[in-house]
Amino acid sequence: MLKNIIKRGHKKVLKSEVSDFGHAPPAGGRNSGNVSTSDVVVNHASRGNMVTNSIQSQQTPSVMTSAAPASGNIENLPLFRDVQISERQVLFFRKLQICCFQFDFTDTMKLVREKEIKRHTLVELVDYVQSGAGKISESNQEEMVKMISVNIFRCLPPASHENTGSENVEQEEDEPCLEPSWPHLQLVYELLLRYVVSSDTDTKLAKRFIDHSFVLKLLDLFDSEDPREREYLKTILHRVYGKFMVHRPFIRKGINNIFYRFIYETERHSGIGELLEILGSIINGFALPMKEEHKLFLVRALIPLHKPKSVAMYHQQLSYCIVQFVEKDYKLSDTVIRGLLKYWPVTNCQKEVLFLQELEEVLETTQAAEFQRCMVPLFRQIARCLNSPHFQVAERALFLWNNEHIVGLIAQNRNVIFPIIFDALQKNIDNHWNQAIHGLTVNVRKMFMEMDADLFDECQRQYSEKAARATELEEQRELRWQRLAAAATQGR
């Protein structure tokens, strides 16, 4: 009796009783519980990379990531129109399974047939979702989002500027690094876009699959160097923001965090421009009065985006967002102008030209009360720009007087602005090397004289007195040096 018990205790476990992960099934034998080993299929062809488990059940299907199959593992499935309506959901699921296979696109001659089958299958899925031929079941919607995740969520390759030892690479001169798997990736993005915008997509149901984790991974992909991918991401995230109201605060916070990392840590990111384009549309839809959260976003994220050296890459989109804020609430113009002055470039003339261009757009929507709060530091900076030896900076500063609204604000506050700006204009006329700058300065000076002749004469008199004092001080300084030289000679 004892020997029989020992023999049963050492009974060898059958292969069919071992699960895919190498563990025996629950106690009670192969037939106990809800696990049926006859439903488990192991793809041995992909074992070297990833074990693939597919539960072949129409009630609770599950799509798993699959490595590239051996030739012949992917079969051509019938078209949707060639099967009965009742069978289309099962066919839809089977097509999703095919699209989960991953391929190596660095070798264009490898698995050509299988790649083409997957591409054709993706085209069918896109057409099926876009046409609205049949409502997709809840389980298939979930599996579709999983398949999309398998394909698009990946580790991005190192950026072209990384690990090269070079700094401050001009990104606009670099060739963009294109994604080799784009023939498939584009179709996956198109499928996601069609699913999000479809009128058949129930937001309450879809938000279970397109959740915060999914949105966060989408945001991470904006660092892709491929401009085609970033364009799709921009469109998709914008649509998600519009359709899933529950995700809106989370998306804004996620974009905030990307900006913070970019400004204060890396100063490297490929998708800042696209994210700002999304924000431009979001800001345009802000309700009034504006929430404090949005004002803090302007102060803590948008204005500091002027700091990085690569601001030229996204300045057009940034300027649009800034102007949208001022147009929504004109009282923010003082905050914006002071923020521009805080981050005003010292040695980068190209950035100065961009700042002056943005400053003009902001001043166009600025009211008199806000202008008066910041006009003194503002025109001190403009005066410095007028005397810049870089003719483009001086020219762009002089172009401010071509704007009627800005000239009107200056005329209302001429008693304060004329004395600040007059010396810079006179120095340009006397000393600037560029004839075009000289001519523009003469025109602005003439405008001042016509605006208020008495004030102009007073500024002219003060300038002459300062020039005379400066000449006198220079003569005294020269005389001292002569005396010191003479004393040094006598001391020998």
PDB file of C-alpha atoms in Angstrom, residues 12 98 223 238 262 272 355 358 417 428 430 473:
ATOM      1  CA  LYS A  12       5.650  11.950 -14.240  1.00  0.00           C
ATOM      2  CA  ILE A  98      -2.334  38.581 -38.639  1.00  0.00           C
ATOM      3  CA  ASP A 223       9.684  62.538 -30.229  1.00  0.00           C
ATOM      4  CA  HIS A 238      -6.326  66.380 -31.571  1.00  0.00           C
ATOM      5  CA  PHE A 262      12.433  70.073 -22.957  1.00  0.00           C
ATOM      6  CA  ILE A 272       7.408  70.541 -29.975  1.00  0.00           C
ATOM      7  CA  PHE A 355      11.249  88.127 -30.875  1.00  0.00           C
ATOM      8  CA  GLU A 358       6.306  88.265 -32.155  1.00  0.00           C
ATOM      9  CA  ILE A 417       8.837 107.125 -24.951  1.00  0.00           C
ATOM     10  CA  ASN A 428      21.937 105.639 -35.898  1.00  0.00           C
ATOM     11  CA  ASP A 430      25.354 109.759 -36.894  1.00  0.00           C
ATOM     12  CA  LEU A 473      34.524 114.459 -20.054  1.00  0.00           C
TER      13      LEU A 473
END
